[in-house]
Short mmCIF file of C-alpha atoms in Angstrom, two decimals:
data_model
loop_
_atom_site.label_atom_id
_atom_site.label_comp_id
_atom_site.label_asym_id
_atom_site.label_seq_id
_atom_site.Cartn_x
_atom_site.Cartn_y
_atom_site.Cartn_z
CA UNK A 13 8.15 -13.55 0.32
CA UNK A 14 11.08 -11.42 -0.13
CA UNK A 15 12.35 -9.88 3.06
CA UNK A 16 13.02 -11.08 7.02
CA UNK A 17 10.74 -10.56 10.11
CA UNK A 18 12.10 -7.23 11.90
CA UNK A 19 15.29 -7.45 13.53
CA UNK A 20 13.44 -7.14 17.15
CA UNK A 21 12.72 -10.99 16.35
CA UNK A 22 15.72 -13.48 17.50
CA UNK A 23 16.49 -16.89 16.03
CA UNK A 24 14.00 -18.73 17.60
CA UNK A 25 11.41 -16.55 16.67
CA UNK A 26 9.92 -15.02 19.74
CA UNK A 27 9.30 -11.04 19.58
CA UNK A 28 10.70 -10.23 22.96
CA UNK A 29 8.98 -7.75 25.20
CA UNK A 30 10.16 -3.94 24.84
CA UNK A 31 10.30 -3.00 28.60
CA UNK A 32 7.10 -0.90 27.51
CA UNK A 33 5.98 0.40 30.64
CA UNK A 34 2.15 2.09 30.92
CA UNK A 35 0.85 4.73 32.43
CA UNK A 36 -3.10 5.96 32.70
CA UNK A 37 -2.38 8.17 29.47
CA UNK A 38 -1.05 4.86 27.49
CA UNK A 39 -2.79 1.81 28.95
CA UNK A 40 -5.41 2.52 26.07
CA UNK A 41 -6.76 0.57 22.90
CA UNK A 42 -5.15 3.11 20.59
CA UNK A 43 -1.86 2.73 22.27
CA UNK A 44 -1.83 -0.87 22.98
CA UNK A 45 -2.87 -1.78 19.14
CA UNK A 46 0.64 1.13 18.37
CA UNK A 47 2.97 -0.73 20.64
CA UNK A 48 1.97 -4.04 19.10
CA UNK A 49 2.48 -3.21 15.88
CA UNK A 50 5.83 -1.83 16.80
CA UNK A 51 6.86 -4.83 18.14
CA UNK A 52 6.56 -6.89 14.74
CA UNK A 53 9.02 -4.34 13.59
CA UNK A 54 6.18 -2.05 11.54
CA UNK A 55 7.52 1.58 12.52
CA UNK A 56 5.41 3.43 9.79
CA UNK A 57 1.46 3.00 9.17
CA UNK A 58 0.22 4.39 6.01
CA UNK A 59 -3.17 6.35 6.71
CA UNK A 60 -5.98 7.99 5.17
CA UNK A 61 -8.13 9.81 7.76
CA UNK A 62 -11.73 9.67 8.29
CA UNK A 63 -14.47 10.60 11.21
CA UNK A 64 -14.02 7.23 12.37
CA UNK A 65 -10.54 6.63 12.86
CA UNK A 66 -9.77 10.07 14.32
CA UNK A 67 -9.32 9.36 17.15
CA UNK A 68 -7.36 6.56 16.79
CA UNK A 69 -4.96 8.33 15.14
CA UNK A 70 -3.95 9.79 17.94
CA UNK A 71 -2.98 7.13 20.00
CA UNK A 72 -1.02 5.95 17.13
CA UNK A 73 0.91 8.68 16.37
CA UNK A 74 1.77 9.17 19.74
CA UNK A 75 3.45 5.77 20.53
CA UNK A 76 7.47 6.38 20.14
CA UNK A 77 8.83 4.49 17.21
CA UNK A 78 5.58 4.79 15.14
CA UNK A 79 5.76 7.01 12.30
CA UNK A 80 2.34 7.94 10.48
CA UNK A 81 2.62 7.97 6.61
CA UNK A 82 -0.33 10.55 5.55
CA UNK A 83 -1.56 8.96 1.83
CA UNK A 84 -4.36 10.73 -0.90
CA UNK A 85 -6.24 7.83 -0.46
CA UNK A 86 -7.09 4.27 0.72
CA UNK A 87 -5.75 2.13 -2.39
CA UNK A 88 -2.29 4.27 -2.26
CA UNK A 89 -2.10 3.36 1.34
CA UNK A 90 -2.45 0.14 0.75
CA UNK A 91 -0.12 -0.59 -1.80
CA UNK A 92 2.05 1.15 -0.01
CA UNK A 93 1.43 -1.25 2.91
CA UNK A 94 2.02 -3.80 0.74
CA UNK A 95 5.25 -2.55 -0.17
CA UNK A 96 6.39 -2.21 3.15
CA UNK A 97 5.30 -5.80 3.96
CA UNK A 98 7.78 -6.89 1.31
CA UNK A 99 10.76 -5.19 2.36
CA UNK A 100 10.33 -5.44 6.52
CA UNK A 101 7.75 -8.27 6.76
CA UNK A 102 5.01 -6.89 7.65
CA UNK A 103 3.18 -3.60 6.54
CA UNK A 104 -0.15 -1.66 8.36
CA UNK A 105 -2.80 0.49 6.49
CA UNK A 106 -5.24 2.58 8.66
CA UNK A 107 -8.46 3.98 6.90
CA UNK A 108 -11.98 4.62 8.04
CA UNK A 109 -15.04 2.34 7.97
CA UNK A 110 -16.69 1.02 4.65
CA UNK A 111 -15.96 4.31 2.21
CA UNK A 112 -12.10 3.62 3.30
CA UNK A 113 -12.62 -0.18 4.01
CA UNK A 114 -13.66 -1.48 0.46
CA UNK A 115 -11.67 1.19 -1.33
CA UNK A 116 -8.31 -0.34 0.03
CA UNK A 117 -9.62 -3.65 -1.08
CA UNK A 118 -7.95 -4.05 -4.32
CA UNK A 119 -4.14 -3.29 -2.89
CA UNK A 120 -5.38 -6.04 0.14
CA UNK A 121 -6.22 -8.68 -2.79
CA UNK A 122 -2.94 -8.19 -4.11
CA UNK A 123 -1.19 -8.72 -0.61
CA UNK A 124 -3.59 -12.21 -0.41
CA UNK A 125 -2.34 -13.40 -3.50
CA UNK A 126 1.34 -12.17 -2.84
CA UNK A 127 1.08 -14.09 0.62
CA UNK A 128 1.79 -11.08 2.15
CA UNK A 129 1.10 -9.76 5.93
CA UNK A 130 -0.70 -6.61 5.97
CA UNK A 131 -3.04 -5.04 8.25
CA UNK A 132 -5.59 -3.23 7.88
CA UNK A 133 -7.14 -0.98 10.87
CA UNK A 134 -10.28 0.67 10.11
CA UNK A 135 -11.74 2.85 12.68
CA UNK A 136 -15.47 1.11 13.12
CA UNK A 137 -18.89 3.12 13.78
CA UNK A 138 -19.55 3.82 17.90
CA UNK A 139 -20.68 1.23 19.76
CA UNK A 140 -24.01 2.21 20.36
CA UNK A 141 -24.62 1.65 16.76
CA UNK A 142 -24.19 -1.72 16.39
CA UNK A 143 -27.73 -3.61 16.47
CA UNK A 144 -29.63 -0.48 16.29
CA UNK A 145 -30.51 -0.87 12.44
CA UNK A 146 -29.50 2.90 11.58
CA UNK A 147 -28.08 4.16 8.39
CA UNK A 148 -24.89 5.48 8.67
CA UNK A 149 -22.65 8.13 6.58
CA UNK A 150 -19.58 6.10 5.01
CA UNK A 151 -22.49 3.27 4.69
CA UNK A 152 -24.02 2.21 1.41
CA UNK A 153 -27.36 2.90 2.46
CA UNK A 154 -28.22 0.09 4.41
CA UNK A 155 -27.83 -0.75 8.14
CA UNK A 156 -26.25 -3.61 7.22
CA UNK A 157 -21.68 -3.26 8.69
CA UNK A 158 -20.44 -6.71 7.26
CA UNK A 159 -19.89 -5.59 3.82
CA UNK A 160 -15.99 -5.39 4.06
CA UNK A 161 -15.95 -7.60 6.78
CA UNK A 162 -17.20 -10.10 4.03
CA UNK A 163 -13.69 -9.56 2.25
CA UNK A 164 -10.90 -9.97 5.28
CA UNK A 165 -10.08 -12.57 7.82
CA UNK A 166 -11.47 -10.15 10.39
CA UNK A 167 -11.26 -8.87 14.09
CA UNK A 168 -13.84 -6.32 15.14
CA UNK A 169 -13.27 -4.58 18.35
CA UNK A 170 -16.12 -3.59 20.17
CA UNK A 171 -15.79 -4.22 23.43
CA UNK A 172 -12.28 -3.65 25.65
CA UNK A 173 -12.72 -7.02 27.74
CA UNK A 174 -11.39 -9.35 24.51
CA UNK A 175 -9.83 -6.80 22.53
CA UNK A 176 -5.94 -7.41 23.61
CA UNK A 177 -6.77 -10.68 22.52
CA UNK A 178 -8.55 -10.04 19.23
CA UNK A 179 -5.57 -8.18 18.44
CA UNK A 180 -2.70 -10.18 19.10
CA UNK A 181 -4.93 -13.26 17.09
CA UNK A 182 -5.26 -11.06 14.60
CA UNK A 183 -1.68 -9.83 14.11
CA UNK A 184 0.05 -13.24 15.12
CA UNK A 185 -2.36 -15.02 12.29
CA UNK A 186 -1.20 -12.09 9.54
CA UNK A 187 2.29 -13.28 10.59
CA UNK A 188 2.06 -17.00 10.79
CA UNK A 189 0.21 -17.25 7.82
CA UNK A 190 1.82 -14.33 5.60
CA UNK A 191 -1.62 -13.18 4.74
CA UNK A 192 -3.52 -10.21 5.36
CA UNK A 193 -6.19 -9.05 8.21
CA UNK A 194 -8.47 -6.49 9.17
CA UNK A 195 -9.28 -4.99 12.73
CA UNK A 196 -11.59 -2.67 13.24
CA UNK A 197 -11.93 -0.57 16.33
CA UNK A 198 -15.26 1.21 17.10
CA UNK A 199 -14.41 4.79 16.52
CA UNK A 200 -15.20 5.65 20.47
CA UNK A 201 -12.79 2.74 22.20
CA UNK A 202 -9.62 3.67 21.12
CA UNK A 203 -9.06 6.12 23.96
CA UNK A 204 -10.67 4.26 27.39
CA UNK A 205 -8.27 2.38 29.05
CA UNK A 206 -8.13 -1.26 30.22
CA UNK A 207 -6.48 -3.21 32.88
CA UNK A 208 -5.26 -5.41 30.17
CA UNK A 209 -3.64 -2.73 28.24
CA UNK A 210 -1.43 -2.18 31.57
CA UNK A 211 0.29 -5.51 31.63
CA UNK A 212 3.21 -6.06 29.17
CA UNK A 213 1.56 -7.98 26.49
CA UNK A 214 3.12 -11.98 26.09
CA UNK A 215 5.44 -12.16 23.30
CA UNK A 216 4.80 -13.03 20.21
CA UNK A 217 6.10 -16.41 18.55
CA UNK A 218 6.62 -16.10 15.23
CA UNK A 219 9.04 -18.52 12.85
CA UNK A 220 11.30 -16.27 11.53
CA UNK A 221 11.04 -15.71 7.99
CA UNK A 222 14.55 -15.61 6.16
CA UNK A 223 14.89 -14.88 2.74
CA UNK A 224 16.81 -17.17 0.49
CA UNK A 225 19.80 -15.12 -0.12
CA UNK A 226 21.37 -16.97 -3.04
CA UNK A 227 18.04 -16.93 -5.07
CA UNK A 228 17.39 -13.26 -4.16
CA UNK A 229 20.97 -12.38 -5.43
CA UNK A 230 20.49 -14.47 -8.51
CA UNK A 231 17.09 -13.14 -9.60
CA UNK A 232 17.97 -9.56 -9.34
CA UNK A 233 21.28 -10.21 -11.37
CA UNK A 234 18.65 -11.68 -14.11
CA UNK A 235 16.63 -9.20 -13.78
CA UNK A 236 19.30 -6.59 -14.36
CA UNK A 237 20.89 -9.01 -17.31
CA UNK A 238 17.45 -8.90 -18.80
CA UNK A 239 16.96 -4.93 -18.66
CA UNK A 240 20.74 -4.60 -19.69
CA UNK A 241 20.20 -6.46 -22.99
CA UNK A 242 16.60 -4.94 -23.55
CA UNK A 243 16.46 -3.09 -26.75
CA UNK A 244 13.35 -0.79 -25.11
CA UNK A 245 13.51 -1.73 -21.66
CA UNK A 246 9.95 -0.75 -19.65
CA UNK A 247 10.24 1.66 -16.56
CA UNK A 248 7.72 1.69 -14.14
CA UNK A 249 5.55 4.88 -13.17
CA UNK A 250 5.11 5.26 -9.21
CA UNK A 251 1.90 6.69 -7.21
CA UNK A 252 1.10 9.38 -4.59
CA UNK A 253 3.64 12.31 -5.39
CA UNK A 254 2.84 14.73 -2.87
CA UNK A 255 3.32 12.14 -0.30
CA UNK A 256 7.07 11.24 -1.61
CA UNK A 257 7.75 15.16 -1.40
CA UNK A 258 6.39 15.38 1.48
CA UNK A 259 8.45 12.32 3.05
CA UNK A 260 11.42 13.89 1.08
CA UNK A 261 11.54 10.39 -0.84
CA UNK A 262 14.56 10.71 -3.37
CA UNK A 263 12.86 8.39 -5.86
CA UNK A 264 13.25 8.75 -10.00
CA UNK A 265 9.82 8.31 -11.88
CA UNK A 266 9.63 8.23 -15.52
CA UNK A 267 6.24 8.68 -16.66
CA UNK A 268 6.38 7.28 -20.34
CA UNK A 269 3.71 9.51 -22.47
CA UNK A 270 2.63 7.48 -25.44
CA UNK A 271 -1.05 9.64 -25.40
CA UNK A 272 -3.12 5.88 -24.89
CA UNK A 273 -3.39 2.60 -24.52
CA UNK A 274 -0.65 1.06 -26.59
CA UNK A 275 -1.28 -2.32 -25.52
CA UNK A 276 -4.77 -2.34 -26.38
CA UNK A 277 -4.21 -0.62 -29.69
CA UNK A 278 -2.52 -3.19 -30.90
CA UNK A 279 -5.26 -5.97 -30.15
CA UNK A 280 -7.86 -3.79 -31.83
CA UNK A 281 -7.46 0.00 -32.52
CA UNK A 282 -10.25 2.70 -32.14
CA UNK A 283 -10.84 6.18 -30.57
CA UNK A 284 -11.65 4.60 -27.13
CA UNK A 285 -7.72 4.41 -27.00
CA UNK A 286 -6.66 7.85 -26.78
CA UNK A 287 -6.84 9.74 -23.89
CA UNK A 288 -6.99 13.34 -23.08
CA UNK A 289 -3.36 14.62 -22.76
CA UNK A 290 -1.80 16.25 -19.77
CA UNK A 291 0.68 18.17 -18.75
CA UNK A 292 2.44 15.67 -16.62
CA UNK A 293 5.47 17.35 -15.43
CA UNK A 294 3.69 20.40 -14.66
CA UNK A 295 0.97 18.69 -12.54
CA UNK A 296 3.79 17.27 -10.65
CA UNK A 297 4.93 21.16 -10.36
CA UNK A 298 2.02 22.34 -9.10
CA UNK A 299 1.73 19.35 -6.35
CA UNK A 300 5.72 20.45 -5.55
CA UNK A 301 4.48 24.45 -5.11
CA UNK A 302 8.05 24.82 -4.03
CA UNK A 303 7.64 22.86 -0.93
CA UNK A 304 10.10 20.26 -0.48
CA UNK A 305 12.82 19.06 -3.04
CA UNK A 306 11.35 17.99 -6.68
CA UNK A 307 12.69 18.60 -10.40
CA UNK A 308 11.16 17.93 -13.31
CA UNK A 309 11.71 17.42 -17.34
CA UNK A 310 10.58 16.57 -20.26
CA UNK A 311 12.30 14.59 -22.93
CA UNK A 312 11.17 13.59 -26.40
CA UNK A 313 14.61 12.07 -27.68
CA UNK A 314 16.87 9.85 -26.75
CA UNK A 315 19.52 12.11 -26.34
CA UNK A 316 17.28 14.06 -23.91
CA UNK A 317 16.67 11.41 -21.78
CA UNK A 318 20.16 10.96 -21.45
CA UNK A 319 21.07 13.80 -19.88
CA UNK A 320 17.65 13.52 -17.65
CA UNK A 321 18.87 10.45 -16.47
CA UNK A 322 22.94 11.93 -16.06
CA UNK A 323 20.75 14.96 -14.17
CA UNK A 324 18.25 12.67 -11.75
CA UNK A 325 21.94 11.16 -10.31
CA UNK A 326 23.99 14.35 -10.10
CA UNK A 327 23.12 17.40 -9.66
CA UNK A 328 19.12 16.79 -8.54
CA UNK A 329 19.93 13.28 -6.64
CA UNK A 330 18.44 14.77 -3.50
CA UNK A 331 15.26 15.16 -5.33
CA UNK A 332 12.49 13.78 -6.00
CA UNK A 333 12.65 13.23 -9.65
CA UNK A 334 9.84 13.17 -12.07
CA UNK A 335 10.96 12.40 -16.09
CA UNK A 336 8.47 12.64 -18.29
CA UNK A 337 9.06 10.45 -21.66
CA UNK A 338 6.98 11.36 -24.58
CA UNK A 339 7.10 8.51 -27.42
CA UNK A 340 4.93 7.88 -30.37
CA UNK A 341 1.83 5.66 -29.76
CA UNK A 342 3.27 2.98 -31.69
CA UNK A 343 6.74 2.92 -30.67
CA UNK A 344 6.89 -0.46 -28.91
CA UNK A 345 8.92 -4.02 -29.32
CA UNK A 346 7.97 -6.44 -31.58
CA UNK A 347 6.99 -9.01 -29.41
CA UNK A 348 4.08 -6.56 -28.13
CA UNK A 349 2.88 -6.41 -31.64
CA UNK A 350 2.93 -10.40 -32.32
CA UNK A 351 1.17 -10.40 -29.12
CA UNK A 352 -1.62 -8.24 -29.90
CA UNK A 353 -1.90 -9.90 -33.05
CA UNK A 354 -2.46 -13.55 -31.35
CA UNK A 355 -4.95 -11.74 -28.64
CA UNK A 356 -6.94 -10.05 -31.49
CA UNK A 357 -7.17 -13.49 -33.21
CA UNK A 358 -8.19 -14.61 -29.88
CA UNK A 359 -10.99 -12.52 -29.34
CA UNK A 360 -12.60 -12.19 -32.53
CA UNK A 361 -13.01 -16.99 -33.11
CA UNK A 362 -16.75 -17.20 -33.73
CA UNK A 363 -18.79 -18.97 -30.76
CA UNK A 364 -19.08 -22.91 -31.52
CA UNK A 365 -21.85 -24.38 -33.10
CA UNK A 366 -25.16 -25.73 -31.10
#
């Protein structure tokens, strides 16, 4: 994993206690879950809100030192979760049970195969509903609650007596094991208080996770030998605008317009490979609507993107920058071609005889 454990966590690897002191208002689930999270050194949770995890929100947001990153939905959030995981060590999601559970699945796959430590908080159903064999909204129909539980090492609050426990297994075993976990908190706990919310929580102890400095160094100078000798280097798109604008991210995106599916016209081409054309830069205007910093252009020669690129880091590098790149749908390297070739010849080998 590239990336450290938080600076909060010493050489021998024990979080140390923040002098957090409690009060009636902050001895709750909601705020106890906040302040252990901010321990770990996670200071922004990305969040999609539903019915369920209202509530919880609230405690969250109010803990000092947490900042709540507002996303268009759960996969973004996630991903973006998993982003943050990579650069501080550990990354949080919040979204609300089953519709927002299994939608974030995908981006928490991703962190399980990256061995990375995200978790995921989903605000649960009340309670009461547990054993009662209702059908719930955000359900699939059936009064069955497991199905994303099925898909997480998991930690479901829904009592108070265990829950400082649950949680701290829950976050110490994303940590130790650099893998992800889900806790969900019953959407009606979050703000009841606890005796054991009251007490300054025992540290955690956590190896410290160092990065290995000289391999970090020498892959990105690869990296950037590889791009620098690149005939048609690739550039990669980015998600969620109107939450970088928002967060007054100062990001460039190139958006490279080729009208399809280059990749899979060149294992076998047919009309199923062209797609509807959009105005890209101007949907990216009309999420700006003058709110926040963003420019746009669009360039269809090399000598355009040029002076987009001269443009993104001068004059509009306080921006949010958004490039669209409109190329042919066959402009692409040879080795993609060869490629499709071999995958086409692939595909199409008759089965073996009986």
């Amino acid at each position: 994993m590239i990336g450290t454990l938080p600076s909060t966590t010493p050489q021998n690897g024990t979080v140390q206690p923040s002098h957090h002191v409690s009060t009636p208002d902050t001895a709750t689930l909601g705020r106890h879950l906040a302040h252990r999270l901010v321990q770990i050194g996670v200071t922004d949770v990305f969040s999609v809100p539903g019915d369920f995890n209202l509530t919880l929100l609230d405690h969250l947001i109010a803990e000092p030192g947490l900042n709540n990153v507002g996303c268009c939905n759960e996969l973004n959030a996630g991903y973006a979760a998993d982003g943050y995981a990579r650069s501080r060590g550990a990354g949080a999601c919040v979204v609300t049970f089953t519709v927002g559970g299994l939608s974030v699945l995908n981006a928490i796959a991703g962190a399980y195969s990256e061995n990375l430590p995200v978790i995921c908080v989903v605000g649960g159903p009340n309670t009461n509903d547990y054993g009662t064999n209702r059908v719930l909204h955000h359900t699939i129909g059936l009064p069955d609650f497991s199905q994303e539980l099925r898909c997480f090492q998991t930690a479901v609050i829904s009592n108070l007596e265990d829950a400082h426990e649950q949680i701290d297994t829950a976050i110490s075993t994303a940590m130790k094991e650099s893998k992800p976990v889900y806790i969900s908190i019953s959407c009606n706990l979050p703000s009841i208080p606890h005796p054991t919310f009251s007490r300054e929580p025992i540290p955690f102890s956590l190896s410290p996770r160092l990065s290995n400095k000289m391999g970090l160094e020498a892959a990105v100078e690869a990296a950037a030998a590889f791009l620098d000798k690149a005939v048609k280097p690739v550039m990669v798109t980015a998600q969620d605008v109107s939450t970088m604008i928002r967060c007054g991210q100062k990001t460039i995106i190139f958006l490279i317009n080729n009208g399809g599916y280059t990749i899979e016209v060149e294992i076998h081409d047919g009309p199923y490979n062209v797609i509807k054309n959009w105005n890209y830069t101007g949907l990216v205007d009309a999420i700006h609507n003058g709110e926040g910093n963003c420019w746009t252009m669009k360039v269809r020669c090399e000598e355009e993107l040029i002076e987009a690129i001269a443009m993104a880091t001068g004059e509009k590098k306080d921006c949010l920058c958004f490039i669209e790149v409109i190329v042919h749908k066959d402009d692409t390297s040879k080795e993609l071609l060869e490629w499709g070739s071999r995958v086409s010849s692939a595909n199409s080998r008759p089965p073996n005889p009986q």
